[in-house]
Coordinates of C-alpha atoms in Angstrom, one line a residue:
Chain A
X1 CA -18.3 29.5 7.9
X2 CA -16.3 28.2 5.1
X3 CA -16.9 24.6 4.2
X4 CA -13.2 23.9 3.8
X5 CA -12.1 26.6 6.2
X6 CA -8.8 28.1 7.3
X7 CA -8.9 25.7 10.3
X8 CA -8.8 22.6 8.1
X9 CA -6.1 23.9 5.9
X10 CA -4.1 24.9 8.9
X11 CA -4.5 21.4 10.4
X12 CA -3.6 19.8 7.1
X13 CA -0.4 21.9 6.7
X14 CA 0.7 21.4 10.4
X15 CA 0.2 17.6 10.0
X16 CA 2.1 17.4 6.8
X17 CA 4.9 19.6 8.2
X18 CA 5.4 17.3 11.2
X19 CA 5.3 14.3 8.9
X20 CA 8.1 15.9 6.8
X21 CA 10.2 16.4 9.9
X22 CA 9.6 12.8 11.0
X23 CA 10.6 11.5 7.6
X24 CA 13.7 13.6 7.6
X25 CA 14.6 12.2 11.0
X26 CA 14.0 8.6 9.8
X27 CA 16.3 9.3 6.9
X28 CA 19.0 10.6 9.3
X29 CA 18.7 7.6 11.7
X30 CA 18.9 5.1 8.9
X31 CA 21.9 6.9 7.4
X32 CA 23.7 6.5 10.7
X33 CA 22.9 2.8 11.0
X34 CA 25.8 1.8 8.9
X35 CA 28.1 3.9 11.1
X36 CA 27.1 1.8 14.0
X37 CA 28.8 -1.3 12.7
X38 CA 31.5 -2.0 15.3
X39 CA 35.0 -1.4 14.0
X40 CA 35.5 -0.9 10.3
X41 CA 32.2 -1.6 8.3
X42 CA 34.2 -2.4 5.2
X43 CA 36.2 -5.0 7.0
X44 CA 33.1 -6.5 8.6
X45 CA 31.3 -6.7 5.2
X46 CA 34.2 -8.2 3.3
X47 CA 35.7 -10.4 6.0
X48 CA 39.2 -10.2 7.5
X49 CA 40.8 -12.1 4.6
X50 CA 39.9 -9.5 2.0
X51 CA 42.7 -7.8 0.1
X52 CA 43.4 -4.2 0.9
X53 CA 42.6 -3.1 -2.7
X54 CA 39.2 -4.7 -2.5
X55 CA 38.5 -2.9 0.8
X56 CA 39.6 0.4 -0.7
X57 CA 37.3 -0.2 -3.7
X58 CA 34.3 -0.9 -1.5
X59 CA 35.1 2.1 0.7
X60 CA 35.1 4.2 -2.5
X61 CA 31.9 2.6 -3.8
X62 CA 30.1 3.3 -0.5
X63 CA 31.6 6.7 -0.2
X64 CA 32.9 5.9 3.3
X65 CA 36.2 7.6 2.6
X66 CA 34.5 11.0 2.2
X67 CA 33.7 13.4 5.1
X68 CA 30.5 12.5 6.8
X69 CA 28.7 15.6 5.7
X70 CA 29.5 14.9 2.0
X71 CA 28.3 11.3 2.5
X72 CA 25.0 12.5 3.9
X73 CA 24.4 14.9 1.1
X74 CA 25.2 12.2 -1.5
X75 CA 22.8 9.8 0.3
X76 CA 20.0 12.4 0.3
X77 CA 20.7 13.2 -3.3
X78 CA 20.6 9.5 -4.2
X79 CA 17.2 9.1 -2.4
X80 CA 15.8 12.0 -4.4
X81 CA 16.6 10.1 -7.6
X82 CA 15.4 6.8 -6.2
X83 CA 19.0 5.6 -6.2
X84 CA 19.5 3.5 -3.1
X85 CA 22.9 2.2 -4.2
X86 CA 23.8 -1.4 -5.2
X87 CA 23.5 -4.6 -3.2
X88 CA 26.9 -5.9 -2.1
X89 CA 25.8 -9.4 -2.5
X90 CA 23.9 -9.5 -5.8
X91 CA 25.5 -6.4 -7.3
X92 CA 22.1 -5.3 -8.5
X93 CA 20.5 -1.9 -7.9
X94 CA 18.7 -2.0 -4.5
X95 CA 15.6 -0.2 -5.7
X96 CA 15.1 -3.1 -8.2
X97 CA 15.4 -5.7 -5.5
X98 CA 12.9 -3.8 -3.2
X99 CA 10.4 -3.5 -6.0
X100 CA 10.6 -7.2 -6.5
X101 CA 9.9 -8.0 -2.9
X102 CA 7.4 -5.3 -2.0
X103 CA 4.2 -6.9 -3.5
X104 CA 4.6 -10.0 -1.3
X105 CA 4.9 -8.0 1.9
X106 CA 1.9 -5.8 0.9
X107 CA -0.2 -8.8 0.1
X108 CA 0.7 -10.5 3.4
X109 CA 0.0 -7.3 5.4
X110 CA -3.3 -6.6 3.8
X111 CA -4.4 -10.2 4.2
X112 CA -3.4 -10.1 7.9
X113 CA -5.3 -6.9 8.3
X114 CA -8.4 -8.6 6.8
X115 CA -8.0 -11.6 9.1
X116 CA -7.7 -9.3 12.1
X117 CA -10.8 -7.4 11.3
X118 CA -12.8 -10.5 10.4
X119 CA -11.9 -12.1 13.8
X120 CA -12.0 -9.1 15.9
X121 CA -15.4 -7.7 15.0
X122 CA -17.6 -10.6 16.0
X123 CA -15.5 -11.2 19.1
X124 CA -15.5 -7.6 20.2
X125 CA -19.2 -7.0 19.6
X126 CA -20.2 -10.2 21.1
X127 CA -18.4 -9.7 24.3
X128 CA -19.5 -6.1 24.6
X129 CA -23.2 -6.9 24.0
X130 CA -23.1 -9.9 26.3
X131 CA -20.9 -8.3 28.9
X132 CA -19.8 -10.6 31.8
X133 CA -21.5 -13.6 30.1
X134 CA -19.7 -16.9 29.4
X135 CA -19.2 -15.6 25.8
X136 CA -17.6 -12.5 27.0
X137 CA -15.1 -14.4 29.2
X138 CA -14.4 -16.9 26.4
X139 CA -13.8 -14.2 23.8
X140 CA -11.6 -12.2 26.0
X141 CA -9.7 -15.3 27.1
X142 CA -9.1 -16.1 23.4
X143 CA -7.9 -12.6 22.8
X144 CA -5.6 -12.7 25.8
X145 CA -4.1 -15.9 24.4
X146 CA -3.7 -14.2 21.0
X147 CA -1.5 -11.5 22.6
X148 CA 0.6 -14.0 24.5
X149 CA 1.4 -16.2 21.6
X150 CA 4.0 -14.5 19.5
X151 CA 4.0 -15.1 15.7
X152 CA 7.2 -17.1 15.7
X153 CA 5.4 -19.6 17.9
X154 CA 2.0 -19.5 16.4
X155 CA 3.5 -20.0 12.9
X156 CA 5.1 -23.3 13.6
X157 CA 2.0 -24.5 15.5
X158 CA -0.2 -23.7 12.6
X159 CA 2.2 -25.4 10.2
X160 CA 2.2 -28.5 12.4
X161 CA -1.6 -28.6 12.6
X162 CA -2.8 -27.5 9.1
X163 CA 0.2 -28.4 6.9
X164 CA 1.8 -31.4 8.4
X165 CA -1.1 -33.2 10.1
X166 CA -4.1 -32.1 8.0
X167 CA -2.2 -31.2 4.8
X168 CA -4.6 -28.4 3.9
X169 CA -2.0 -25.7 3.2
X170 CA 1.6 -25.6 2.0
X171 CA 4.3 -25.5 4.7
X172 CA 6.0 -22.4 3.2
X173 CA 6.6 -20.4 0.1
X174 CA 4.3 -18.2 -2.0
X175 CA 2.5 -20.2 -4.6
X176 CA -1.2 -19.9 -5.0
X177 CA -3.8 -18.4 -2.7
X178 CA -3.5 -21.4 -0.3
X179 CA 0.0 -20.4 0.7
X180 CA -1.3 -17.0 2.0
X181 CA -3.7 -18.5 4.5
X182 CA -1.3 -19.6 7.3
X183 CA 1.0 -16.5 7.1
X184 CA -1.9 -14.2 7.2
X185 CA -3.5 -16.0 10.1
X186 CA -0.2 -15.9 12.0
X187 CA 0.4 -12.2 11.4
X188 CA -3.2 -11.2 11.9
X189 CA -3.9 -13.0 15.2
X190 CA -2.1 -10.6 17.5
X191 CA -3.8 -7.6 15.9
X192 CA -7.1 -9.3 16.1
X193 CA -6.6 -9.8 19.8
X194 CA -5.7 -6.2 20.5
X195 CA -8.5 -5.0 18.2
X196 CA -11.2 -7.0 19.8
X197 CA -10.3 -5.8 23.3
X198 CA -10.3 -2.2 22.1
X199 CA -13.6 -2.7 20.3
X200 CA -15.2 -4.2 23.4
X201 CA -14.0 -1.3 25.6
X202 CA -15.1 1.5 23.3
X203 CA -18.4 -0.2 22.5
X204 CA -19.1 -0.5 26.2
X205 CA -18.4 3.1 26.7
X206 CA -20.6 4.1 23.7
X207 CA -23.5 1.9 24.9
X208 CA -23.7 3.9 28.1
X209 CA -24.4 7.1 26.2
X210 CA -27.7 9.0 26.3
X211 CA -28.4 8.7 22.6
X212 CA -28.2 4.9 22.8
X213 CA -30.8 5.0 25.6
X214 CA -32.9 7.3 23.4
X215 CA -32.6 4.9 20.5
X216 CA -33.6 2.0 22.7
X217 CA -36.4 3.9 24.3
X218 CA -38.0 4.8 20.9
X219 CA -38.3 1.1 20.3
X220 CA -35.5 0.4 17.8
X221 CA -34.5 -3.2 17.4
X222 CA -31.4 -4.0 19.5
X223 CA -29.6 -5.1 16.3
X224 CA -30.1 -1.7 14.8
X225 CA -29.0 0.1 17.9
X226 CA -25.8 -1.8 18.1
X227 CA -24.8 -2.1 14.5
X228 CA -26.0 1.3 13.3
X229 CA -25.9 3.6 16.2
X230 CA -23.3 2.3 18.6
X231 CA -20.7 0.7 16.3
X232 CA -20.5 3.7 14.1
X233 CA -19.2 5.8 16.9
X234 CA -17.1 3.1 18.5
X235 CA -15.3 2.7 15.1
X236 CA -13.4 6.0 15.2
X237 CA -10.9 5.1 17.9
X238 CA -10.6 1.6 16.5
X239 CA -9.6 3.0 13.1
X240 CA -6.9 5.1 14.8
X241 CA -5.7 2.1 16.6
X242 CA -5.5 0.2 13.3
X243 CA -3.3 3.0 11.9
X244 CA -1.0 2.8 14.9
X245 CA -0.9 -0.9 15.0
X246 CA 0.2 -1.0 11.4
X247 CA 3.8 -0.5 12.6
X248 CA 3.5 -3.7 14.7
X249 CA 2.0 -5.4 11.7
X250 CA 4.9 -4.5 9.4
X251 CA 7.4 -5.4 12.1
X252 CA 5.7 -8.7 12.8
X253 CA 5.7 -9.3 9.0
X254 CA 9.5 -9.6 9.2
X255 CA 9.3 -12.6 11.6
X256 CA 6.3 -14.1 9.9
X257 CA 8.0 -14.0 6.5
X258 CA 11.0 -15.8 7.9
X259 CA 8.8 -18.5 9.5
X260 CA 7.0 -19.2 6.2
X261 CA 9.9 -18.4 3.8
X262 CA 7.6 -15.8 2.4
X263 CA 9.6 -13.9 -0.2
X264 CA 8.9 -10.3 1.0
X265 CA 10.9 -7.4 2.4
X266 CA 11.1 -8.9 5.9
X267 CA 12.9 -12.0 4.7
X268 CA 15.1 -9.7 2.6
X269 CA 16.1 -7.8 5.7
X270 CA 17.2 -11.0 7.5
X271 CA 19.0 -12.3 4.4
X272 CA 20.8 -9.0 4.1
X273 CA 21.8 -9.0 7.7
X274 CA 23.1 -12.5 7.4
X275 CA 25.1 -11.6 4.3
X276 CA 26.3 -8.3 6.0
X277 CA 24.8 -6.5 3.0
X278 CA 24.3 -3.3 5.1
X279 CA 23.2 -1.0 2.3
X280 CA 20.4 -3.4 1.6
X281 CA 19.5 -3.5 5.3
X282 CA 19.4 0.3 5.4
X283 CA 17.1 0.4 2.3
X284 CA 14.7 -2.1 3.6
X285 CA 14.4 -0.4 7.0
X286 CA 13.9 2.9 5.2
X287 CA 11.2 1.6 2.9
X288 CA 9.2 -0.2 5.6
X289 CA 9.4 2.8 8.0
X290 CA 8.4 5.3 5.4
X291 CA 5.4 3.2 4.4
X292 CA 4.4 3.3 8.0
X293 CA 4.8 7.0 8.4
X294 CA 2.9 7.7 5.2
X295 CA 0.0 5.5 6.0
X296 CA -0.1 6.8 9.5
X297 CA -0.2 10.4 8.3
X298 CA -2.9 9.7 5.8
X299 CA -5.0 8.0 8.5
X300 CA -4.5 11.0 10.8
X301 CA -5.4 13.5 8.1
X302 CA -8.5 11.7 6.9
X303 CA -9.6 11.3 10.5
X304 CA -8.9 14.9 11.4
X305 CA -10.8 16.1 8.4
X306 CA -13.7 13.8 9.1
X307 CA -14.0 14.6 12.8
X308 CA -13.5 18.2 13.7
X309 CA -13.1 17.3 17.4
X310 CA -9.7 15.7 16.7
X311 CA -8.1 18.8 15.2
X312 CA -7.8 20.7 18.5
X313 CA -5.2 18.5 20.1
X314 CA -3.3 17.9 16.9
X315 CA -2.5 14.4 15.5
X316 CA -2.0 11.2 17.3
Chain B
X1 CA -12.6 -16.9 44.0
X2 CA -11.7 -18.5 40.7
X3 CA -11.3 -15.1 39.2
X4 CA -8.8 -14.2 41.9
X5 CA -7.0 -17.5 41.4
X6 CA -6.8 -17.1 37.6
X7 CA -6.1 -13.4 37.6
X8 CA -3.7 -13.1 40.5
X9 CA -2.3 -16.2 42.2
X10 CA -1.6 -18.4 39.1
X11 CA 0.1 -15.6 37.2
X12 CA 2.0 -14.7 40.3
X13 CA 3.2 -18.3 40.7
X14 CA 4.3 -18.3 37.0
X15 CA 6.2 -15.1 37.3
X16 CA 7.8 -16.1 40.6
X17 CA 8.9 -19.4 39.1
X18 CA 10.3 -17.6 36.1
X19 CA 12.3 -15.3 38.3
X20 CA 13.5 -18.1 40.6
X21 CA 14.5 -20.3 37.6
X22 CA 16.5 -17.3 36.3
X23 CA 18.1 -16.3 39.6
X24 CA 18.8 -19.8 41.0
X25 CA 19.4 -21.5 37.6
X26 CA 23.2 -21.2 37.8
X27 CA 23.3 -23.0 41.2
X28 CA 20.9 -25.8 40.2
X29 CA 22.5 -29.1 39.2
X30 CA 21.5 -28.7 35.6
X31 CA 23.6 -29.3 32.5
X32 CA 21.9 -27.5 29.6
X33 CA 24.9 -28.1 27.3
X34 CA 25.6 -31.7 28.0
X35 CA 24.8 -34.0 25.0
X36 CA 23.2 -37.4 25.5
X37 CA 23.6 -39.0 22.1
X38 CA 21.2 -42.0 22.7
X39 CA 18.4 -39.6 23.7
X40 CA 18.3 -37.4 20.6
X41 CA 14.8 -36.1 19.9
X42 CA 13.4 -38.2 22.8
X43 CA 9.9 -37.0 23.7
X44 CA 8.9 -36.2 27.3
X45 CA 8.1 -39.0 29.7
X46 CA 10.0 -42.2 30.0
X47 CA 12.3 -40.9 32.7
X48 CA 12.9 -37.6 31.1
X49 CA 11.0 -34.6 32.3
X50 CA 10.5 -32.6 29.1
X51 CA 12.4 -34.6 26.5
X52 CA 15.6 -34.0 24.6
X53 CA 16.4 -31.8 21.6
X54 CA 18.1 -32.6 18.2
X55 CA 21.5 -32.7 19.8
X56 CA 20.4 -34.8 22.8
X57 CA 20.4 -31.9 25.3
X58 CA 17.8 -31.9 28.1
X59 CA 15.0 -29.6 27.3
X60 CA 14.1 -29.1 30.9
X61 CA 17.6 -27.8 31.6
X62 CA 17.5 -25.6 28.5
X63 CA 14.2 -24.1 29.4
X64 CA 15.5 -23.1 32.8
X65 CA 18.6 -21.7 31.1
X66 CA 16.5 -19.9 28.6
X67 CA 14.5 -18.4 31.5
X68 CA 17.7 -16.8 32.6
X69 CA 18.3 -15.2 29.3
X70 CA 14.8 -13.8 29.0
X71 CA 14.7 -12.6 32.6
X72 CA 18.0 -10.9 32.4
X73 CA 17.2 -9.1 29.2
X74 CA 13.8 -8.1 30.4
X75 CA 15.1 -6.7 33.7
X76 CA 17.9 -4.8 32.0
X77 CA 15.9 -3.5 29.1
X78 CA 12.9 -2.4 31.1
X79 CA 15.2 -0.9 33.8
X80 CA 17.3 1.1 31.3
X81 CA 14.5 2.3 29.1
X82 CA 12.1 3.2 32.0
X83 CA 14.8 5.1 33.8
X84 CA 16.1 6.9 30.7
X85 CA 12.7 7.5 29.2
X86 CA 11.2 8.9 32.4
X87 CA 14.2 11.1 32.9
X88 CA 14.0 12.5 29.3
X89 CA 10.2 12.8 29.2
X90 CA 9.8 14.4 32.6
X91 CA 12.6 16.9 32.3
X92 CA 11.5 17.8 28.8
X93 CA 8.0 18.5 29.9
X94 CA 9.2 20.4 33.0
X95 CA 11.7 22.6 31.2
X96 CA 9.5 23.2 28.2
X97 CA 10.5 25.5 25.4
X98 CA 12.9 24.5 22.6
X99 CA 14.2 21.5 24.6
X100 CA 10.7 20.1 24.8
X101 CA 10.0 20.7 21.1
X102 CA 13.2 18.9 20.1
X103 CA 12.4 16.0 22.5
X104 CA 8.9 15.6 21.0
X105 CA 10.3 15.5 17.5
X106 CA 12.9 12.9 18.5
X107 CA 10.2 10.8 20.1
X108 CA 8.0 11.1 17.0
X109 CA 10.9 9.9 14.8
X110 CA 11.6 6.9 17.0
X111 CA 7.9 6.1 16.9
X112 CA 8.0 6.2 13.1
X113 CA 9.9 2.9 13.1
X114 CA 8.0 -0.3 13.6
X115 CA 9.6 -1.1 17.0
X116 CA 10.8 -4.6 16.3
X117 CA 12.1 -3.7 12.9
X118 CA 14.5 -1.1 14.4
X119 CA 15.6 -3.6 17.0
X120 CA 16.2 -6.2 14.3
X121 CA 18.3 -3.8 12.2
X122 CA 20.2 -2.6 15.3
X123 CA 20.9 -6.1 16.6
X124 CA 21.8 -7.2 13.1
X125 CA 24.3 -4.4 12.6
X126 CA 25.7 -4.4 16.1
X127 CA 26.2 -8.2 15.9
X128 CA 24.8 -11.0 18.0
X129 CA 25.2 -11.2 21.8
X130 CA 23.1 -10.6 24.9
X131 CA 24.5 -7.1 25.5
X132 CA 23.7 -6.0 22.0
X133 CA 20.2 -7.3 22.4
X134 CA 19.8 -5.3 25.5
X135 CA 21.2 -2.2 23.7
X136 CA 18.9 -2.6 20.7
X137 CA 15.8 -3.2 22.7
X138 CA 16.5 -0.2 25.0
X139 CA 17.0 2.1 22.1
X140 CA 13.6 1.1 20.9
X141 CA 12.0 0.9 24.4
X142 CA 12.7 4.3 26.1
X143 CA 10.3 6.1 23.8
X144 CA 7.1 4.8 25.4
X145 CA 8.2 5.8 28.9
X146 CA 9.4 9.2 27.7
X147 CA 6.0 9.9 26.1
X148 CA 4.1 8.8 29.1
X149 CA 6.3 10.7 31.6
X150 CA 6.1 13.8 29.5
X151 CA 2.3 13.7 29.2
X152 CA 2.0 13.2 33.0
X153 CA 4.4 16.0 34.0
X154 CA 2.7 18.4 31.5
X155 CA -0.6 17.8 33.2
X156 CA 0.8 18.1 36.7
X157 CA 3.4 20.9 36.5
X158 CA 0.8 23.7 37.0
X159 CA -0.7 22.1 40.1
X160 CA -0.7 24.2 43.2
X161 CA 1.7 22.1 45.2
X162 CA 4.3 22.5 42.4
X163 CA 3.7 26.2 42.2
X164 CA 4.0 26.4 46.0
X165 CA 7.3 24.6 45.9
X166 CA 8.6 27.0 43.2
X167 CA 7.6 29.9 45.4
X168 CA 9.4 28.4 48.3
X169 CA 12.5 28.4 46.2
X170 CA 12.9 24.7 45.4
X171 CA 15.1 24.0 42.4
X172 CA 13.9 22.0 39.3
X173 CA 15.7 18.9 40.4
X174 CA 14.1 18.9 43.8
X175 CA 10.7 19.6 42.3
X176 CA 11.0 16.8 39.8
X177 CA 12.3 14.3 42.3
X178 CA 10.0 15.1 45.3
X179 CA 6.9 16.7 43.8
X180 CA 6.4 15.2 40.4
X181 CA 8.0 11.8 40.1
X182 CA 6.1 10.3 43.0
X183 CA 2.8 11.3 41.3
X184 CA 3.7 9.9 37.9
X185 CA 5.1 6.6 39.2
X186 CA 1.9 4.6 39.1
X187 CA 1.3 4.8 35.3
X188 CA 5.0 4.2 34.7
X189 CA 4.9 1.1 36.8
X190 CA 2.0 -0.2 34.9
X191 CA 3.7 0.6 31.6
X192 CA 6.8 -1.1 32.8
X193 CA 4.9 -4.3 33.7
X194 CA 3.5 -4.5 30.2
X195 CA 6.9 -3.6 29.0
X196 CA 8.3 -6.8 30.5
X197 CA 6.0 -8.9 28.4
X198 CA 6.9 -7.0 25.3
X199 CA 10.7 -7.4 25.9
X200 CA 10.3 -11.1 26.6
X201 CA 8.6 -11.6 23.2
X202 CA 11.1 -9.3 21.5
X203 CA 14.1 -11.1 22.9
X204 CA 12.7 -14.4 21.9
X205 CA 11.9 -12.9 18.5
X206 CA 15.5 -11.7 18.0
X207 CA 16.9 -15.0 19.1
X208 CA 14.4 -16.8 16.8
X209 CA 16.0 -14.8 13.9
X210 CA 19.4 -15.7 15.1
X211 CA 20.2 -12.2 16.2
X212 CA 20.1 -12.9 20.0
X213 CA 22.3 -14.9 22.3
X214 CA 24.6 -17.2 20.5
X215 CA 24.8 -21.0 20.9
X216 CA 25.3 -22.9 23.0
X217 CA 23.6 -20.4 25.3
X218 CA 19.9 -21.2 25.5
X219 CA 17.0 -18.8 24.6
X220 CA 13.4 -19.7 24.2
X221 CA 13.3 -18.1 20.8
X222 CA 16.3 -19.9 19.5
X223 CA 14.9 -23.2 20.9
X224 CA 11.7 -22.6 18.9
X225 CA 13.7 -21.9 15.8
X226 CA 15.7 -25.1 16.2
X227 CA 12.6 -27.1 17.0
X228 CA 10.7 -25.8 13.9
X229 CA 13.0 -28.0 11.7
X230 CA 11.9 -31.1 13.6
X231 CA 8.2 -30.2 13.9
X232 CA 6.8 -33.5 12.6
X233 CA 9.2 -35.8 14.4
X234 CA 9.7 -33.9 17.6
X235 CA 7.0 -31.3 18.2
X236 CA 8.0 -31.1 21.9
X237 CA 11.0 -29.1 20.8
X238 CA 8.8 -26.2 19.9
X239 CA 6.1 -26.9 22.4
X240 CA 8.2 -26.9 25.5
X241 CA 9.9 -23.5 25.1
X242 CA 6.7 -22.2 23.4
X243 CA 4.5 -23.0 26.4
X244 CA 7.1 -21.5 28.8
X245 CA 7.2 -18.3 26.7
X246 CA 3.4 -18.0 26.3
X247 CA 2.8 -18.7 30.0
X248 CA 5.3 -16.0 31.2
X249 CA 3.9 -13.4 28.7
X250 CA 0.3 -14.3 29.7
X251 CA 1.1 -14.1 33.4
X252 CA 2.9 -10.8 33.1
X253 CA 0.1 -9.3 31.1
X254 CA -2.5 -10.5 33.6
X255 CA -0.5 -9.1 36.5
X256 CA -0.2 -5.9 34.6
X257 CA -4.0 -5.7 34.2
X258 CA -4.4 -6.3 37.9
X259 CA -1.8 -3.7 38.7
X260 CA -3.5 -1.2 36.5
X261 CA -6.9 -1.7 38.1
X262 CA -5.3 -1.6 41.5
X263 CA -3.4 1.6 40.9
X264 CA -6.4 3.0 38.9
X265 CA -4.5 4.0 35.8
X266 CA -6.2 4.6 32.5
X267 CA -3.8 3.3 29.9
X268 CA -3.7 5.7 27.0
X269 CA -2.5 4.1 23.8

């Protein structure tokens, strides 16, 4: 047996190949977004009062007067050179604007991920270990609430309690670490709720396995059995779930950013939509989705390489 | 007994009231758009059931009117996407071959977008309005059902009763309709019940961003957005639609859980 055998290489290549197809599909879909604008996109973007010459100029600039095949080739060609066009509103290169906004979104997403993990682990473990106890019901009740309260509701409620009444954190904006707390909490809560339920379920399953009984029988402390033996195996599906939920996190970031005027990509999308700056909308959607695909593929690959059982069925 | 009350009867009551408010709303003597200037930002109590908003409109009437929006969107979106998704997923699995390969790729591509983001972009580009909300959310929604139906049919199509039907000369449409669909219905129904909760949140989210129904039509999401500007002086403007929204989502989820246990479906996510 080869340590990094043909099987692994095959898996890796297959996974990367399907990721490439998905990325190409995402590119196509985003390309067609602008063609979904009802009526004439140029007229919608410039307003009805625009002069014919201005319209023609914009049509030229966006390449909308060319045949659709040529447009698509130009679009792909631009992407290859990181040229995403120029924003209609600010007239600046879109790639520049995206780079400006990206750090804020990354910061928010990572903080939310951290919040989710920090909340979910104690809740999930507690309710699995003390199954059917008051603690279990309480923890699962909390997590049920976390799913039911969307972030555009949780955000204002947190602002009301912690900014307006208690005055602990700023209401909005991105200045200093304090301003990150409420947005991260808002975005992380739903994920924490899902994560803790998942953790509870997998942990309960694992705790029923023979090797756990063996570990207990040989006299290991319950703490060691749970944290070292059980949790380690329960973690794998939880990590996959984290990868899949990243999409929900990035999507939720859009709304959370709007709630807190957080200057990230999400707020940029909404600003761009309001200003009918469709090339910018396209670019934002593209960047966020590609981030999601790449992270997901990496999770999958790492996971598949670590655990040979996964490879058989292929990704997901 | 309490478990049954909390897990079944209370959620059922909430969902039924939601549906009734939505269906009977137009015939109730409510005036969600009428402005009472002296009552602007008036809190609940004092002769008003749920208080008034920043324009002096009754929040009670607007919550009922918002229920209509969310219910309508939920029914349409779940209906369209479940029907379309099941059809695509089931036929793709049954026919197999290149057709199936293409479908799987398309499903993967749609799954590559964070759902709400694609809906936001679509709704933003198509323009506001309830029909565009339904369209945007259905475009995002069908994928889940397609994936589920495909997986189910794949695992069922080599069963003996299907083989027997083929041997007896039944065509693919007949087999799908009579021999496969009834068997995959249970997990799809469970998925659809959770789907309702998801759509209610998504509709409110789009309206919160100003991409949903347009004023003066009421939507819980838009009410929350309007209320967020008056948080300190009139928190009831956020709380009233917020509680309605959270209650409906919670109730639908609880009923979904119940249904899943009842139909004995293991939800694969």
